[in-house]
mmCIF file of C-alpha atoms in Angstrom:
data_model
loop_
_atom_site.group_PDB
_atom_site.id
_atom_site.type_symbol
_atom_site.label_atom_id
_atom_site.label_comp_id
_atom_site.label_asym_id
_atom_site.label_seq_id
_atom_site.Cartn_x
_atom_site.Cartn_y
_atom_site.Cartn_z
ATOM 1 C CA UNK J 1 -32.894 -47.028 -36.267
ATOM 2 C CA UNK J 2 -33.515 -46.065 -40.043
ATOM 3 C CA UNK J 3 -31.746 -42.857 -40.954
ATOM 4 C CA UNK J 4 -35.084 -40.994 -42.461
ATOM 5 C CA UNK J 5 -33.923 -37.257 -44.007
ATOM 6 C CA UNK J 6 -36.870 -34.809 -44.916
ATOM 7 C CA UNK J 7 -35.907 -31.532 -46.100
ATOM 8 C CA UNK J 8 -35.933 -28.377 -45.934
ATOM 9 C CA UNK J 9 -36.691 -28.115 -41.943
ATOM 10 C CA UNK J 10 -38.986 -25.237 -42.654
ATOM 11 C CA UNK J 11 -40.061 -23.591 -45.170
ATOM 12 C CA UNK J 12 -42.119 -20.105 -46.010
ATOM 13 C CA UNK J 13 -43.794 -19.495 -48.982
ATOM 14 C CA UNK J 14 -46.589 -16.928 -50.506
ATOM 15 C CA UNK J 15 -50.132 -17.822 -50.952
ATOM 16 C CA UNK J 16 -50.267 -19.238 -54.511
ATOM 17 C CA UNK J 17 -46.486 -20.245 -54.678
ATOM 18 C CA UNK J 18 -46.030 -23.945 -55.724
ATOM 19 C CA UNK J 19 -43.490 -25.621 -53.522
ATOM 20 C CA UNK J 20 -41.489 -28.978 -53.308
ATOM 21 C CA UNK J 21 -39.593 -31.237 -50.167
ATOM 22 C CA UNK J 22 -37.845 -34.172 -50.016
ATOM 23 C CA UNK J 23 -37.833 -36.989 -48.301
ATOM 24 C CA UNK J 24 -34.738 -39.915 -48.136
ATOM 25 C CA UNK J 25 -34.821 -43.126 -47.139
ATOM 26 C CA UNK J 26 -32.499 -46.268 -47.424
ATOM 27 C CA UNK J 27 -33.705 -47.892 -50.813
ATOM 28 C CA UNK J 28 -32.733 -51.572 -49.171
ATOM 29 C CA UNK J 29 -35.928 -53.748 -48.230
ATOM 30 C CA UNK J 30 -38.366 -51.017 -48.822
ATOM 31 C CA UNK J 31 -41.765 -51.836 -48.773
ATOM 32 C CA UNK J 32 -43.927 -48.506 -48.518
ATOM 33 C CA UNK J 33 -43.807 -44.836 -47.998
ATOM 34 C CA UNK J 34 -46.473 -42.939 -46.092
ATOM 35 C CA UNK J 35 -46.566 -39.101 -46.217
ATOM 36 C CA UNK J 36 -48.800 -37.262 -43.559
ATOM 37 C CA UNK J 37 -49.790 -33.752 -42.999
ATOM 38 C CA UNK J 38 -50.199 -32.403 -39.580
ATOM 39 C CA UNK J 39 -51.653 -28.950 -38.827
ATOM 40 C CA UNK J 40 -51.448 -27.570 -35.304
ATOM 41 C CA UNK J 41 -53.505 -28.445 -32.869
ATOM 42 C CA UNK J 42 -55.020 -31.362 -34.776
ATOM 43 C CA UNK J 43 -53.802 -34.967 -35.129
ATOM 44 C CA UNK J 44 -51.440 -36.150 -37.809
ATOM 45 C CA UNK J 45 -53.693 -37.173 -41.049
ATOM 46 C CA UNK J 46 -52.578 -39.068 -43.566
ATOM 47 C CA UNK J 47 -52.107 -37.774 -47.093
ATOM 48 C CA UNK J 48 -50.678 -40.711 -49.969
ATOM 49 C CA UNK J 49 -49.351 -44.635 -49.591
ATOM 50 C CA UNK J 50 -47.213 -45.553 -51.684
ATOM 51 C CA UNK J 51 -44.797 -48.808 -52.842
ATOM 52 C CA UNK J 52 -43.753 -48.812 -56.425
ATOM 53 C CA UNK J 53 -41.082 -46.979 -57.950
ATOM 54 C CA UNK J 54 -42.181 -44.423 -60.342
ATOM 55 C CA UNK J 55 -45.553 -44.277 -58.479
ATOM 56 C CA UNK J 56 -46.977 -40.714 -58.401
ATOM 57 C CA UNK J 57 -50.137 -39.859 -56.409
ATOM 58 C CA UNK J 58 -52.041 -37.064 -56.469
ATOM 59 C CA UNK J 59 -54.665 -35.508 -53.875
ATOM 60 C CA UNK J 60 -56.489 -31.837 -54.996
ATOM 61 C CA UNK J 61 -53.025 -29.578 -55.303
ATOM 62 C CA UNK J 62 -50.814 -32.230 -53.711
ATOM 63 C CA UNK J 63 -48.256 -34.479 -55.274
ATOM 64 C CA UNK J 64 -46.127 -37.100 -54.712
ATOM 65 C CA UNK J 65 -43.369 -39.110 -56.939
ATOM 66 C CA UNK J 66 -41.169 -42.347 -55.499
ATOM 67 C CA UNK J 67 -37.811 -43.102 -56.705
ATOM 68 C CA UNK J 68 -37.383 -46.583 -54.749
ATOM 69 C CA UNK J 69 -34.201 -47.503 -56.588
ATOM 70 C CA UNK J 70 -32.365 -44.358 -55.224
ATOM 71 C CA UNK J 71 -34.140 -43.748 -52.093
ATOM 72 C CA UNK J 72 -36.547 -41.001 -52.238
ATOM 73 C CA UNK J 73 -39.464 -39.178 -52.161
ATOM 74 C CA UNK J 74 -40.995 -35.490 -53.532
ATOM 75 C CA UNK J 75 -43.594 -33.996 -52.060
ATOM 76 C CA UNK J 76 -45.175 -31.319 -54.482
ATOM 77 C CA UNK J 77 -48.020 -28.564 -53.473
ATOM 78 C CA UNK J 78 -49.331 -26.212 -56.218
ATOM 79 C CA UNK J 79 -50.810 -22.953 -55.585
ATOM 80 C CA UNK J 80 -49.736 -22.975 -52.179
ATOM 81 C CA UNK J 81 -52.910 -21.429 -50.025
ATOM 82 C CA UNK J 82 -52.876 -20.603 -45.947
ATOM 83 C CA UNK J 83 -54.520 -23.944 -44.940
ATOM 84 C CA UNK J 84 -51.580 -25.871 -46.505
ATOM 85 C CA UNK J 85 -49.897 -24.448 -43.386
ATOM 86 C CA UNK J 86 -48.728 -28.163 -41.379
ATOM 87 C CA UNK J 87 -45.916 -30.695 -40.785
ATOM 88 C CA UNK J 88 -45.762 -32.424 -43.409
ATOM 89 C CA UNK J 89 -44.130 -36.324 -42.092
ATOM 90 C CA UNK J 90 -42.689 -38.779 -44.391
ATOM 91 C CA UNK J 91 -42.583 -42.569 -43.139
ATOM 92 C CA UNK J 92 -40.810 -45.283 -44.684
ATOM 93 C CA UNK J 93 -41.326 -49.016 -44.093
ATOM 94 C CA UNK J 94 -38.000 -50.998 -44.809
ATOM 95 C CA UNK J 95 -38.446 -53.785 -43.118
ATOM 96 C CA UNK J 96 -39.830 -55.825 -46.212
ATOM 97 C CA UNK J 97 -43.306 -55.533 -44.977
ATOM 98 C CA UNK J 98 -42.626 -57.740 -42.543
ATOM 99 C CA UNK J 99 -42.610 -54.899 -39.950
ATOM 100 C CA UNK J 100 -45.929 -54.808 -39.036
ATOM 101 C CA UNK J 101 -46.767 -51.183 -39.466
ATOM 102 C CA UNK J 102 -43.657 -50.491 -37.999
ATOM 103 C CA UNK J 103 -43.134 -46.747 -39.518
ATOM 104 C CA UNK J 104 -39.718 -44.466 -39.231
ATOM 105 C CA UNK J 105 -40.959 -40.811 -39.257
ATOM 106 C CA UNK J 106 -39.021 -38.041 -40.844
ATOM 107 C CA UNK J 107 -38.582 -35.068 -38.320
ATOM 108 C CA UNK J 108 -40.947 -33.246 -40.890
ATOM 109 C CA UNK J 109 -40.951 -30.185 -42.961
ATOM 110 C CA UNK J 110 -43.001 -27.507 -41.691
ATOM 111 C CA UNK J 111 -44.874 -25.109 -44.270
ATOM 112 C CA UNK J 112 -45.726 -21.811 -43.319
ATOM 113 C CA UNK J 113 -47.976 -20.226 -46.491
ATOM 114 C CA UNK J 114 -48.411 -16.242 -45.787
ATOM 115 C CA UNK J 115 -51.448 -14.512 -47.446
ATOM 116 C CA UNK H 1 -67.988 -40.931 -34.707
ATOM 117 C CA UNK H 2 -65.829 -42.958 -34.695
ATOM 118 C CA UNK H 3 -61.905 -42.489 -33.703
ATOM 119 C CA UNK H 4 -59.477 -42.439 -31.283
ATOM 120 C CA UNK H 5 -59.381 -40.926 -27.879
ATOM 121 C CA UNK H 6 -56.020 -40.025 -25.738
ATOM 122 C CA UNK H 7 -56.639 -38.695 -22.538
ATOM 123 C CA UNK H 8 -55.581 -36.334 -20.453
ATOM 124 C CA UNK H 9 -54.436 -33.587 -23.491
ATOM 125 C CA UNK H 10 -52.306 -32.731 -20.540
ATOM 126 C CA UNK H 11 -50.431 -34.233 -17.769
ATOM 127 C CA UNK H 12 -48.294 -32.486 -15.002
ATOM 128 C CA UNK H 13 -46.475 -35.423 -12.634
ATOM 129 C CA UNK H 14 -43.817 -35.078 -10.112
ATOM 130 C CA UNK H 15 -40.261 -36.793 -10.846
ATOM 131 C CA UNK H 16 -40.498 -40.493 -9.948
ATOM 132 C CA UNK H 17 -44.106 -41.128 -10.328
ATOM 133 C CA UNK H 18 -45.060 -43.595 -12.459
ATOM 134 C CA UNK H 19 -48.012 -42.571 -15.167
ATOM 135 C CA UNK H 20 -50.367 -44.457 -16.846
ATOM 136 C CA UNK H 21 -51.155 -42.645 -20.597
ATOM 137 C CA UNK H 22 -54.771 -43.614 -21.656
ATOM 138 C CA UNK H 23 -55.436 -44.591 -25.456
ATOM 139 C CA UNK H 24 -59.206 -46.075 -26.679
ATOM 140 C CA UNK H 25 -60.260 -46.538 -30.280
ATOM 141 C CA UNK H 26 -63.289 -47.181 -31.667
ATOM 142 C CA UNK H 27 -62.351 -48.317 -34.971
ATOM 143 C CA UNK H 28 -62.384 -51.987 -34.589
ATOM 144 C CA UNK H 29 -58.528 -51.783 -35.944
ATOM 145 C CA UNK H 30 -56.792 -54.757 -34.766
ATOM 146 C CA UNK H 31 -52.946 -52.756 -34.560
ATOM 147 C CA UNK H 32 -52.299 -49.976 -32.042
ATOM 148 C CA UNK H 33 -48.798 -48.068 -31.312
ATOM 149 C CA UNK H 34 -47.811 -45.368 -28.947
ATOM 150 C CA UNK H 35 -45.077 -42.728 -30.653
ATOM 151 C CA UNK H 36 -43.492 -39.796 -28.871
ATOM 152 C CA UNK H 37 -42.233 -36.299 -30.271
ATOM 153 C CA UNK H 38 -39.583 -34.445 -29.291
ATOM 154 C CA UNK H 39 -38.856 -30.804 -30.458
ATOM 155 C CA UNK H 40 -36.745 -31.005 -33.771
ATOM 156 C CA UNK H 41 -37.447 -34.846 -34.294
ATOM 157 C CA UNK H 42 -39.663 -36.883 -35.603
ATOM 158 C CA UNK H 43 -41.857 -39.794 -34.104
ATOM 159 C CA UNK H 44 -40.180 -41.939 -32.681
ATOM 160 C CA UNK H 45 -42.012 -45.517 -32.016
ATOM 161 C CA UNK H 46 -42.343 -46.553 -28.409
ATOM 162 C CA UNK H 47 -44.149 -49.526 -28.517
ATOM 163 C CA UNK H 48 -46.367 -51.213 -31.016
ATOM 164 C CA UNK H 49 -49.178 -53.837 -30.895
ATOM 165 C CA UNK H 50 -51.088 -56.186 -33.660
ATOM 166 C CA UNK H 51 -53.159 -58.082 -31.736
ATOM 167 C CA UNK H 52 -54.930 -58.626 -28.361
ATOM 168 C CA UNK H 53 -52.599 -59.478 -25.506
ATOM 169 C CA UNK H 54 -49.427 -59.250 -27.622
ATOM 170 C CA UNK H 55 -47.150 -56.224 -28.378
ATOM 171 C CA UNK H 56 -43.793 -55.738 -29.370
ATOM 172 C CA UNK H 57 -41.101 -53.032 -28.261
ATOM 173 C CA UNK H 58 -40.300 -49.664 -30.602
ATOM 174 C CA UNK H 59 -37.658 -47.811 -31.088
ATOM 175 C CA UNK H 60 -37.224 -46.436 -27.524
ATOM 176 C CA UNK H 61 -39.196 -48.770 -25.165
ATOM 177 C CA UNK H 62 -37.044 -48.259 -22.007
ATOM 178 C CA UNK H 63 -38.727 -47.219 -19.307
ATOM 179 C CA UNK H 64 -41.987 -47.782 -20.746
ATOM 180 C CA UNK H 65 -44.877 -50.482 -20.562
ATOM 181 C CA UNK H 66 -48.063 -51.347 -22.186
ATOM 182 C CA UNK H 67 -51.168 -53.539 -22.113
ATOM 183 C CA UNK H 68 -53.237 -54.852 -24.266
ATOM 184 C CA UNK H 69 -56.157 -56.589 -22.992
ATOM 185 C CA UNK H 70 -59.064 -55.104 -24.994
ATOM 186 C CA UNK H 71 -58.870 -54.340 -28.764
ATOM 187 C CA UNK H 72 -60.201 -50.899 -27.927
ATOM 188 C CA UNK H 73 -57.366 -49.806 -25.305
ATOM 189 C CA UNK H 74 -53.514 -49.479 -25.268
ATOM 190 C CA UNK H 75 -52.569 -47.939 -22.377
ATOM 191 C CA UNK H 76 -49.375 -46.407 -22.370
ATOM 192 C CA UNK H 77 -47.085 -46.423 -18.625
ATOM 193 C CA UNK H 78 -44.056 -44.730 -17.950
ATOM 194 C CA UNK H 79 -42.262 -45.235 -15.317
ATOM 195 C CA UNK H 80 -39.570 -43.421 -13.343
ATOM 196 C CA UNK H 81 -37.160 -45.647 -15.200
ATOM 197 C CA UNK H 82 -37.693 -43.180 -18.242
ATOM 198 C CA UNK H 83 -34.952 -41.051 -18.437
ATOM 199 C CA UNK H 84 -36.561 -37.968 -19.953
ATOM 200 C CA UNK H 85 -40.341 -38.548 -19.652
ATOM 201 C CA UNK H 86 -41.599 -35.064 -20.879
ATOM 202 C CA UNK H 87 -42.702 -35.019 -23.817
ATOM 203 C CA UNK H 88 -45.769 -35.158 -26.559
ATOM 204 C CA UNK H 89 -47.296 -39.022 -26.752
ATOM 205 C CA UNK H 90 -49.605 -39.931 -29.703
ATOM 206 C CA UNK H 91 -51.175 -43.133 -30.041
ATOM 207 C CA UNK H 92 -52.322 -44.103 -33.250
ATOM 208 C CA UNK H 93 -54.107 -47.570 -35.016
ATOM 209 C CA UNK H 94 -54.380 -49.040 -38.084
ATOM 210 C CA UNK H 95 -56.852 -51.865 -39.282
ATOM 211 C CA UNK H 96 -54.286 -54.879 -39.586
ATOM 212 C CA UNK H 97 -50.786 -53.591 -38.614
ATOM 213 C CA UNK H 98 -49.946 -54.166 -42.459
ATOM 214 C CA UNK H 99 -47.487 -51.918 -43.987
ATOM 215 C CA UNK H 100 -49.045 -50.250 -46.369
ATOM 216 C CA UNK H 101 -52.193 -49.479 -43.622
ATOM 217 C CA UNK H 102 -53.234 -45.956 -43.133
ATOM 218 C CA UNK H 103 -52.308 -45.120 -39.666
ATOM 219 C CA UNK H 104 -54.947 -43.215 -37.341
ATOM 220 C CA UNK H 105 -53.937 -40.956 -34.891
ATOM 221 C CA UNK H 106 -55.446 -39.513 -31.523
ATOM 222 C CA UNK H 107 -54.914 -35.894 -30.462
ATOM 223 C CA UNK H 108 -51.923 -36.870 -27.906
ATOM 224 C CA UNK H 109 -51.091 -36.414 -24.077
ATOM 225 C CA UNK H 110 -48.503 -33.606 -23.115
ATOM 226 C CA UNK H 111 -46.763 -35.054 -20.013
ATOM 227 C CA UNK H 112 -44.703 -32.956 -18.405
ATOM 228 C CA UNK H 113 -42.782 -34.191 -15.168
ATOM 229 C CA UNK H 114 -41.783 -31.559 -12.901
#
């Protein structure tokens, strides 16, 4: 099984703090990275794709950058407001793309954004 | 609306029982895969499938089964064989199965076995 690292664990932050995590991932036959946001009680949605190094995607206040050479993957929210509160999942594909959607989650970084 | 459906949100069975986990989409995605949380880790893949009447084994299939005999339906069973059956199961489906396909997810099953 891939050895998928997201951190921190958890994290708490004030309403209009920018924060960052990480996610790390073996750089050999990578194919994609998937990042998804999941807020309690709801279902896991997703948030960016992404396969080429140096790709950066952006979505409203949310970022993401991919280093594919070393293995990783930033996660960036700006102005941090309550309803950013979720797990946020990373998912790599290494498997050359042959995998058939088969994803390796992240145990997830869980936001907490107090008013 | 379309989406995907997991039924029950709960499930209470007795040790030994075998349980069948129900999953329908109506997304006309051809890929389907059942995941399961555990507290502290991530999803791990149970059993994944791209097509009708074919699916492959996940990360921790043991004492698990599926089916795939409609598009719209993957059910999930575990059976007593499963070590450690209680847990959070979330099926999810994607159009193709390719790798860089979003993923759509259901609001999972909590099974607990007493």
């Amino acid at each position: 099984i891939l050895n998928v690292e997201q951190s921190p664990q958890s994290l708490h932050v004030q309403e209009g703090d920018s924060t960052n995590f990480t996610c790390s991932f073996p750089s050999s036959n990578f194919y994609a990275l998937h990042w998804y946001r999941w807020e309690t009680a709801k279902s896991p949605e997703a948030l960016f794709v992404m396969t080429l190094n140096g790709d950066e995607k952006k979505k409203g206040r949310i970022s993401a950058t991919l280093n594919t050479k070393e293995g990783y993957s930033y996660l960036y929210i700006k102005g941090s407001q309550p309803e950013d509160s979720a797990t946020y999942l990373c998912a790599p594909d290494n498997a050359g793309g042959t995998s058939y959607g088969k994803l390796t989650f992240g145990q997830g970084t869980i936001l907490t954004v107090h008013p | 609306d379309g989406g995907i459906t997991q039924s029950p949100k709960y499930l209470f069975r007795k040790e030994g029982q075998n349980v069948t986990l129900s999953c329908e989409q109506n997304l006309n995605h051809d890929a389907m895969y059942w995941y399961r949380q555990d507290p502290g880790q991530g999803l791990r893949l149970i059993y994944y499938s791209q097509i009708v009447n074919d699916f492959q084994k996940g990360d921790i299939a043991e004492g698990y089964s599926v089916s795939r005999e409609k598009k719209e339906s993957f059910p999930l069973t575990v059976t007593s064989a499963q070590k450690n059956p209680t847990a959070f199961y979330l099926c999810a489906s994607s159009i193709t199965g390719g790798a860089t396909d979003t993923q759509y997810f259901g609001p999972g099953t909590r099974l607990t076995v007493l």
